[in-house]
PDB file of C-alpha atoms in Angstrom:
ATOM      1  CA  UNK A  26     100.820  39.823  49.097  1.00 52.00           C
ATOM      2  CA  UNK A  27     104.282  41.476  48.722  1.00 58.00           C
ATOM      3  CA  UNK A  28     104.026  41.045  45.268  1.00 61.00           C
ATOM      4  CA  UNK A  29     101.213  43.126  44.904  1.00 58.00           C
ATOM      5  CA  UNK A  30     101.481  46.318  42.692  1.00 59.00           C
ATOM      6  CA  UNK A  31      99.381  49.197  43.252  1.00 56.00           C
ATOM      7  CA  UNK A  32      95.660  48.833  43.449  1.00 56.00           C
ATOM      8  CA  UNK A  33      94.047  50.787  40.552  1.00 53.00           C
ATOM      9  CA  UNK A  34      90.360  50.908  41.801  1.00 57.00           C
ATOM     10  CA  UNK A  35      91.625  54.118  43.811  1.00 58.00           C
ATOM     11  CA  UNK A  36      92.666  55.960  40.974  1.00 60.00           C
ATOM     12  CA  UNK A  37      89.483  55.712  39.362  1.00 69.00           C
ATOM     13  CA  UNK A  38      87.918  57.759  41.541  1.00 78.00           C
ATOM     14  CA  UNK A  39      90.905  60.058  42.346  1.00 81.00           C
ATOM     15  CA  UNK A  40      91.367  61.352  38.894  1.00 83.00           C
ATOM     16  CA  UNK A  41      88.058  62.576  37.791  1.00 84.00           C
ATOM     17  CA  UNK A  42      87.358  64.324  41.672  1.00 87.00           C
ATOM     18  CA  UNK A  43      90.651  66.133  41.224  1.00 87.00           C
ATOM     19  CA  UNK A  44      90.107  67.015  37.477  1.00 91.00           C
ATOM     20  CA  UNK A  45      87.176  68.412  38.715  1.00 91.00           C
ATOM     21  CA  UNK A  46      88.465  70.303  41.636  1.00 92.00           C
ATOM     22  CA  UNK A  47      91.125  72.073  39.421  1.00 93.00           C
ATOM     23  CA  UNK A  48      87.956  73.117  37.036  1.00 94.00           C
ATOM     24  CA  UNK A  49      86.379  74.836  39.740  1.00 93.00           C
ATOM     25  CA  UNK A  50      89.207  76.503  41.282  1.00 90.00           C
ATOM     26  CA  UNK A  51      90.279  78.084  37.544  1.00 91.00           C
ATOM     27  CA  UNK A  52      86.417  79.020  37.416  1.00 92.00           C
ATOM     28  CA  UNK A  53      86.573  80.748  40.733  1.00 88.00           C
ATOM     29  CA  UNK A  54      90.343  82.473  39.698  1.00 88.00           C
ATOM     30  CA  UNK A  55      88.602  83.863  36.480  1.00 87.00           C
ATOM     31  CA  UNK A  56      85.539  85.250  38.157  1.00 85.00           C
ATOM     32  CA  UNK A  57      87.665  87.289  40.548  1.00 83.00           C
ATOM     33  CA  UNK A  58      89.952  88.372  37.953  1.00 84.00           C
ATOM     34  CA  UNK A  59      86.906  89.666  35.923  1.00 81.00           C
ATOM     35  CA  UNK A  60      84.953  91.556  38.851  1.00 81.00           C
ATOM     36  CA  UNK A  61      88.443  93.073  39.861  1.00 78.00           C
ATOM     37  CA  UNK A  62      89.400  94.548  35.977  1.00 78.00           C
ATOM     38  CA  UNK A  63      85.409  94.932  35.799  1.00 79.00           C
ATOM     39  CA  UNK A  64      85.837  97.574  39.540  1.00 76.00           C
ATOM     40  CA  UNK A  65      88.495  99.131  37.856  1.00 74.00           C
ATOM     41  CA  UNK A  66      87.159  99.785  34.312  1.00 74.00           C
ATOM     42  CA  UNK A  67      83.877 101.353  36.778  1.00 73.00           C
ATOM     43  CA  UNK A  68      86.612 103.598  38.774  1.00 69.00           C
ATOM     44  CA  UNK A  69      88.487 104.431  35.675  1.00 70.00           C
ATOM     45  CA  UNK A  70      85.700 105.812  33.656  1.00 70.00           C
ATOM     46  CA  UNK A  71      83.858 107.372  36.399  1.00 63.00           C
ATOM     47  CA  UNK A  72      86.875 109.669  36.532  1.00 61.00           C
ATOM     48  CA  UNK A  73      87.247 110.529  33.323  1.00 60.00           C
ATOM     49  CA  UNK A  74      83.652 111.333  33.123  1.00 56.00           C
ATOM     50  CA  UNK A  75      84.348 114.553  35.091  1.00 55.00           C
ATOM     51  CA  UNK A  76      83.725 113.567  38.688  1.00 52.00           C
ATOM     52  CA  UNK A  77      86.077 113.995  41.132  1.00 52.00           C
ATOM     53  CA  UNK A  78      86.789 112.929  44.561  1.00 49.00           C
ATOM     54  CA  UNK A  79      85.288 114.744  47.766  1.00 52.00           C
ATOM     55  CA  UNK A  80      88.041 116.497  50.269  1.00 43.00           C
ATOM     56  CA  UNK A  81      86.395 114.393  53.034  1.00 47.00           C
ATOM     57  CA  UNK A  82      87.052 110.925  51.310  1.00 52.00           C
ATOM     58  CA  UNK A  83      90.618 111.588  50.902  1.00 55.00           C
ATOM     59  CA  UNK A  84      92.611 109.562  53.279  1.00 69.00           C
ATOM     60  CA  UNK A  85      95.771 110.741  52.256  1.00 77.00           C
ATOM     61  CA  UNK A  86      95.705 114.247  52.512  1.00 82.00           C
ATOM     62  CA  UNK A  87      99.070 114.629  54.658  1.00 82.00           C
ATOM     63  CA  UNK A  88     100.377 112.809  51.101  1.00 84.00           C
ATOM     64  CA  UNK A  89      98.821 115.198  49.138  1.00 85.00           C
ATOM     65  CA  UNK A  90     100.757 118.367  50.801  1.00 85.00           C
ATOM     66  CA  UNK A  91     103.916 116.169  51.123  1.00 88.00           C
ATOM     67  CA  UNK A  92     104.288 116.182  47.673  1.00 87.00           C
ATOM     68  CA  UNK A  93     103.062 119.216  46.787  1.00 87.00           C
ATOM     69  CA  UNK A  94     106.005 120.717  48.497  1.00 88.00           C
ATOM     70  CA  UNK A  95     108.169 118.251  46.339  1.00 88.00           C
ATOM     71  CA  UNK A  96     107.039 120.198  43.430  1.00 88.00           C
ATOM     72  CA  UNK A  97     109.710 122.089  41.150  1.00 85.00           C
ATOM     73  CA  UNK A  98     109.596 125.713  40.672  1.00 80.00           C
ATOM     74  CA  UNK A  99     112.208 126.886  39.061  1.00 77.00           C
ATOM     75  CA  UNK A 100     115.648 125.421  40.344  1.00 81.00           C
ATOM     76  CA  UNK A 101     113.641 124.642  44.314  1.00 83.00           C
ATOM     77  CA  UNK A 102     111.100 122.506  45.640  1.00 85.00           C
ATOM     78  CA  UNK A 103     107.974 124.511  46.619  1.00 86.00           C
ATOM     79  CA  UNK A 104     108.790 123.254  50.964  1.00 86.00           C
ATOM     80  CA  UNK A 105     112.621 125.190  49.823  1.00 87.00           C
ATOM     81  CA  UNK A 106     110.783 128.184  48.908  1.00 86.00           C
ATOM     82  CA  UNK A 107     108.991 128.055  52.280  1.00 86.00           C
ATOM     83  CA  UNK A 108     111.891 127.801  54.034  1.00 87.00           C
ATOM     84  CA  UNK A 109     113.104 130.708  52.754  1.00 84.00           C
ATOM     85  CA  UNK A 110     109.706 132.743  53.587  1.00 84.00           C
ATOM     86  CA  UNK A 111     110.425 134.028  57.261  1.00 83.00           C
ATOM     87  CA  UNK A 112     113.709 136.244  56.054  1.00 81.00           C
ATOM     88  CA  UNK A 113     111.322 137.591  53.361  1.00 75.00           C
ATOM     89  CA  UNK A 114     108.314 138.029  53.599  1.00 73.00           C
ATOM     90  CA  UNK A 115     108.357 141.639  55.591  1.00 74.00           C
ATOM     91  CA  UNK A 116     111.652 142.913  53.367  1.00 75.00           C
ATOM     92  CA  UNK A 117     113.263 140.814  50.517  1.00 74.00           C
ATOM     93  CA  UNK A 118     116.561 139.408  51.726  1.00 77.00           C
ATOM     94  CA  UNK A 119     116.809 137.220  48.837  1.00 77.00           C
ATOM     95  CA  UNK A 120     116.014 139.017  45.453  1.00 74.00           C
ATOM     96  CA  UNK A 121     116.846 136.239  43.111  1.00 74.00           C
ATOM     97  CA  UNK A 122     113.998 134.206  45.121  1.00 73.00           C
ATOM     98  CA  UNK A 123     111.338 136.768  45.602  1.00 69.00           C
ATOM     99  CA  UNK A 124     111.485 139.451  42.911  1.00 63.00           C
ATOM    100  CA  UNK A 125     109.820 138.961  39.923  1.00 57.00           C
ATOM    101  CA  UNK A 126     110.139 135.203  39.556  1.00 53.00           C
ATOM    102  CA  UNK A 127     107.736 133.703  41.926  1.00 56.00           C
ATOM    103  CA  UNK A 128     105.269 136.544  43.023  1.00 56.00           C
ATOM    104  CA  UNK A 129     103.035 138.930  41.590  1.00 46.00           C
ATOM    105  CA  UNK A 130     102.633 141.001  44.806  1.00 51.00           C
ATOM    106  CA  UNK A 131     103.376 141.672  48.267  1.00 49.00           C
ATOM    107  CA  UNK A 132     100.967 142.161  50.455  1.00 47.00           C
ATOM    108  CA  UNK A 133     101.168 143.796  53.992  1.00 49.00           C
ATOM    109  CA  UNK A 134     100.526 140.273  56.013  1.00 54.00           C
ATOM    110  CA  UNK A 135     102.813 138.275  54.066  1.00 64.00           C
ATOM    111  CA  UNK A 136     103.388 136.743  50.330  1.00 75.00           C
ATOM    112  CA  UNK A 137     100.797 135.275  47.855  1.00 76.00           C
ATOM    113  CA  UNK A 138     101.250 132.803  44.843  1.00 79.00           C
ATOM    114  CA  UNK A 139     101.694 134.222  41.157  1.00 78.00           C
ATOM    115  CA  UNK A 140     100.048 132.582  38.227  1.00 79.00           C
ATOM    116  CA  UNK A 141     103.054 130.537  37.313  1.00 80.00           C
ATOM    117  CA  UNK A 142     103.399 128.761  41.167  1.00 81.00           C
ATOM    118  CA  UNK A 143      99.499 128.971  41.335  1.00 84.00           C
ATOM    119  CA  UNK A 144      99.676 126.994  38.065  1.00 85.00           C
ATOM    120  CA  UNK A 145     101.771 124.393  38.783  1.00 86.00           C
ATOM    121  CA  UNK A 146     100.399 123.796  42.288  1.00 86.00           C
ATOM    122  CA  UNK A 147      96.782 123.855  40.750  1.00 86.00           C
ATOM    123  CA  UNK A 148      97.899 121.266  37.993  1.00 87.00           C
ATOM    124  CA  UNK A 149      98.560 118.817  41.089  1.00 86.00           C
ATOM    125  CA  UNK A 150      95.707 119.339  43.643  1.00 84.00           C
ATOM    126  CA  UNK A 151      92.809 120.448  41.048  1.00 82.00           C
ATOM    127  CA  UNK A 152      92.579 116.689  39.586  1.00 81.00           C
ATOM    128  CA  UNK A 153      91.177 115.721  43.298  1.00 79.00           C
ATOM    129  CA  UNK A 154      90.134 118.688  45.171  1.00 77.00           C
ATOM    130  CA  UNK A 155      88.933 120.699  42.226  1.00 76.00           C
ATOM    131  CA  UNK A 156      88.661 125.063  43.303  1.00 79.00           C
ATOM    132  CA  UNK A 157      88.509 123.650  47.173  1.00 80.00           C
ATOM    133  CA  UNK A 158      91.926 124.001  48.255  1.00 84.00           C
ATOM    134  CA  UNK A 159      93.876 126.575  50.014  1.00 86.00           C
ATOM    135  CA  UNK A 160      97.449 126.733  50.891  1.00 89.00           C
ATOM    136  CA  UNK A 161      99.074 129.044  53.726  1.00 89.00           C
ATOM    137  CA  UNK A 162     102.438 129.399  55.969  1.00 89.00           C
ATOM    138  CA  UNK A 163     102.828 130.542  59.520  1.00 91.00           C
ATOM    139  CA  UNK A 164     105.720 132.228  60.973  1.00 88.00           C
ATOM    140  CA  UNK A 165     105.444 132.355  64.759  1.00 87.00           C
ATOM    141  CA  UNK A 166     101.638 132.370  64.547  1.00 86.00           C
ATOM    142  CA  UNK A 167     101.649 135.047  61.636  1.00 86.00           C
ATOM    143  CA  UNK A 168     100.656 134.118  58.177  1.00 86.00           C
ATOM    144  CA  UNK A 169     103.281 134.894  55.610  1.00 85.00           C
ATOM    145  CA  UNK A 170     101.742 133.212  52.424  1.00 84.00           C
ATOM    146  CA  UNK A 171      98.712 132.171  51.407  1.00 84.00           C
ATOM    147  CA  UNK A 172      98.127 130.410  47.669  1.00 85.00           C
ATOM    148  CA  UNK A 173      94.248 129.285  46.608  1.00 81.00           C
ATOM    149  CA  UNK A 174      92.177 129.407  43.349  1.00 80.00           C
ATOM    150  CA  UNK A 175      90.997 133.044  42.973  1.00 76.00           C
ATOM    151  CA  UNK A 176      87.206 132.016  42.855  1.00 73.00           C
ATOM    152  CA  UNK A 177      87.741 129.159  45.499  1.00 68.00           C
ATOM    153  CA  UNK A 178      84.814 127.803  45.990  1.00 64.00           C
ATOM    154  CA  UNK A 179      83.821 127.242  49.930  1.00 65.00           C
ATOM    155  CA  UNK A 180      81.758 124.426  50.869  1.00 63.00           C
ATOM    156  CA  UNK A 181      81.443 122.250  54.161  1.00 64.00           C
ATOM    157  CA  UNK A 182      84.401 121.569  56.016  1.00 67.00           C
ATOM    158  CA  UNK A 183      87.443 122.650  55.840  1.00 77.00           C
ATOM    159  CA  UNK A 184      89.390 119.034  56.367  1.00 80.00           C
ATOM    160  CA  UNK A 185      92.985 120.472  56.781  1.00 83.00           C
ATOM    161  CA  UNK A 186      96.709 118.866  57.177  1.00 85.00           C
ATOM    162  CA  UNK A 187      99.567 120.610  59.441  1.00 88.00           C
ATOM    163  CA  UNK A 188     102.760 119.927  58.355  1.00 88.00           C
ATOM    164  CA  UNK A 189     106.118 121.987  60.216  1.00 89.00           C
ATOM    165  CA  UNK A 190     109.282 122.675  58.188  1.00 87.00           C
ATOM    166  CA  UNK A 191     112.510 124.023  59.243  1.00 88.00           C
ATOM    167  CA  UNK A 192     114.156 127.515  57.969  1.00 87.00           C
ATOM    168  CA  UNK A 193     116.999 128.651  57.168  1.00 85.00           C
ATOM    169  CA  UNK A 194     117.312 129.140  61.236  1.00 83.00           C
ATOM    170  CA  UNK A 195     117.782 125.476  62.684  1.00 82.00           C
ATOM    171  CA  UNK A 196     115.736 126.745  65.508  1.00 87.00           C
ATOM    172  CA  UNK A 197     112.955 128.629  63.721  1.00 88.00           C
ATOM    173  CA  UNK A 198     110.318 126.360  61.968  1.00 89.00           C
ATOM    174  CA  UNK A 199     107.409 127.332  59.666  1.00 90.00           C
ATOM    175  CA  UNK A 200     103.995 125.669  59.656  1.00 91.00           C
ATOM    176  CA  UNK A 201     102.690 125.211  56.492  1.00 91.00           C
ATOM    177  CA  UNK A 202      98.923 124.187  56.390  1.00 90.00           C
ATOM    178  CA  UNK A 203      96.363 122.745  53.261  1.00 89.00           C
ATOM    179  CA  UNK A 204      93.014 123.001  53.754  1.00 86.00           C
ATOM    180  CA  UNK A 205      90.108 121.627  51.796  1.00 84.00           C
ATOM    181  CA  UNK A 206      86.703 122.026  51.549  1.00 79.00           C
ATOM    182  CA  UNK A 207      83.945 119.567  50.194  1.00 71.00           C
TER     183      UNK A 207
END
């Protein structure tokens, strides 16, 4: 019996069940492969098609105003502009800032978007939120700016995000809110 070599009835058996197996499971790979690209081709083209994504289905809308604030204007973010709000907003302390480059108008409670900001912070948040969003600052409970869509269009809601900054003043901090509406 030591002399015995491997018995080859097993492999007959062995071989075709595991040929087999490995079939199945590269059947079973390529179906999921196909129904994932297949889900994404659906959400792909159901977005191009014009439809967008309602304010109360967005999960991430502390993301959304994160990087909105990230957003370049001029040589700032949009969150260093906001910073800079409290010394100006009642009397410009900070001319190269607030005078003619970022704002069309003052107005007697605080500072609104021009077309160019309004613009570039539309380009961002439109693609999602469509004319449903509205931007605004507070200064010790006060509102000192305010940007939204001229003909926003209010619906249900609002769903809104809080988000505090500091100023210039390490002690002083403004709250800078986005609120959307389905």
């Amino acid at each position: 019996m030591l002399n015995k070599k491997a018995q080859t009835e097993d492999l007959g058996i062995e071989i075709p069940f595991a040929i087999v197996i490995t079939i199945i499971g590269v059947i079973a790979l390529s179906l999921v492969s196909a129904d994932y690209n297949w889900s994404l081709d659906r959400a792909k083209s159901s977005l191009q098609s014009g439809t967008t994504i309602a304010p109360f289905d967005a999960k991430f809308l502390g993301t959304d105003l994160e990087n909105t604030l990230k957003l370049s204007v001029e040589n700032y973010s949009f969150g260093e502009l906001i910073a800079y709000m409290p010394r100006n907003y009642q009397e410009v302390q900070d001319p190269s800032l607030f005078e003619g480059i970022l704002w069309d108008k003052w107005l007697t409670d605080g500072l609104a978007c021009d077309q160019e900001l309004y613009t570039q912070i539309n380009d961002y948040l439109s693609p999602i939120y469509g004319k449903y969003w509205q931007i605004k600052a507070y200064y010790k409970e006060e509102e000192i700016f305010s940007c939204y869509p001229p003909d926003i269009l209010y619906g249900l809601g609002p769903q809104q995000t809080n988000m505090t900054l500091p100023t210039l003043d390490p002690q002083e901090t403004v709250l800078v809110q986005l609120k959307v509406y389905q």
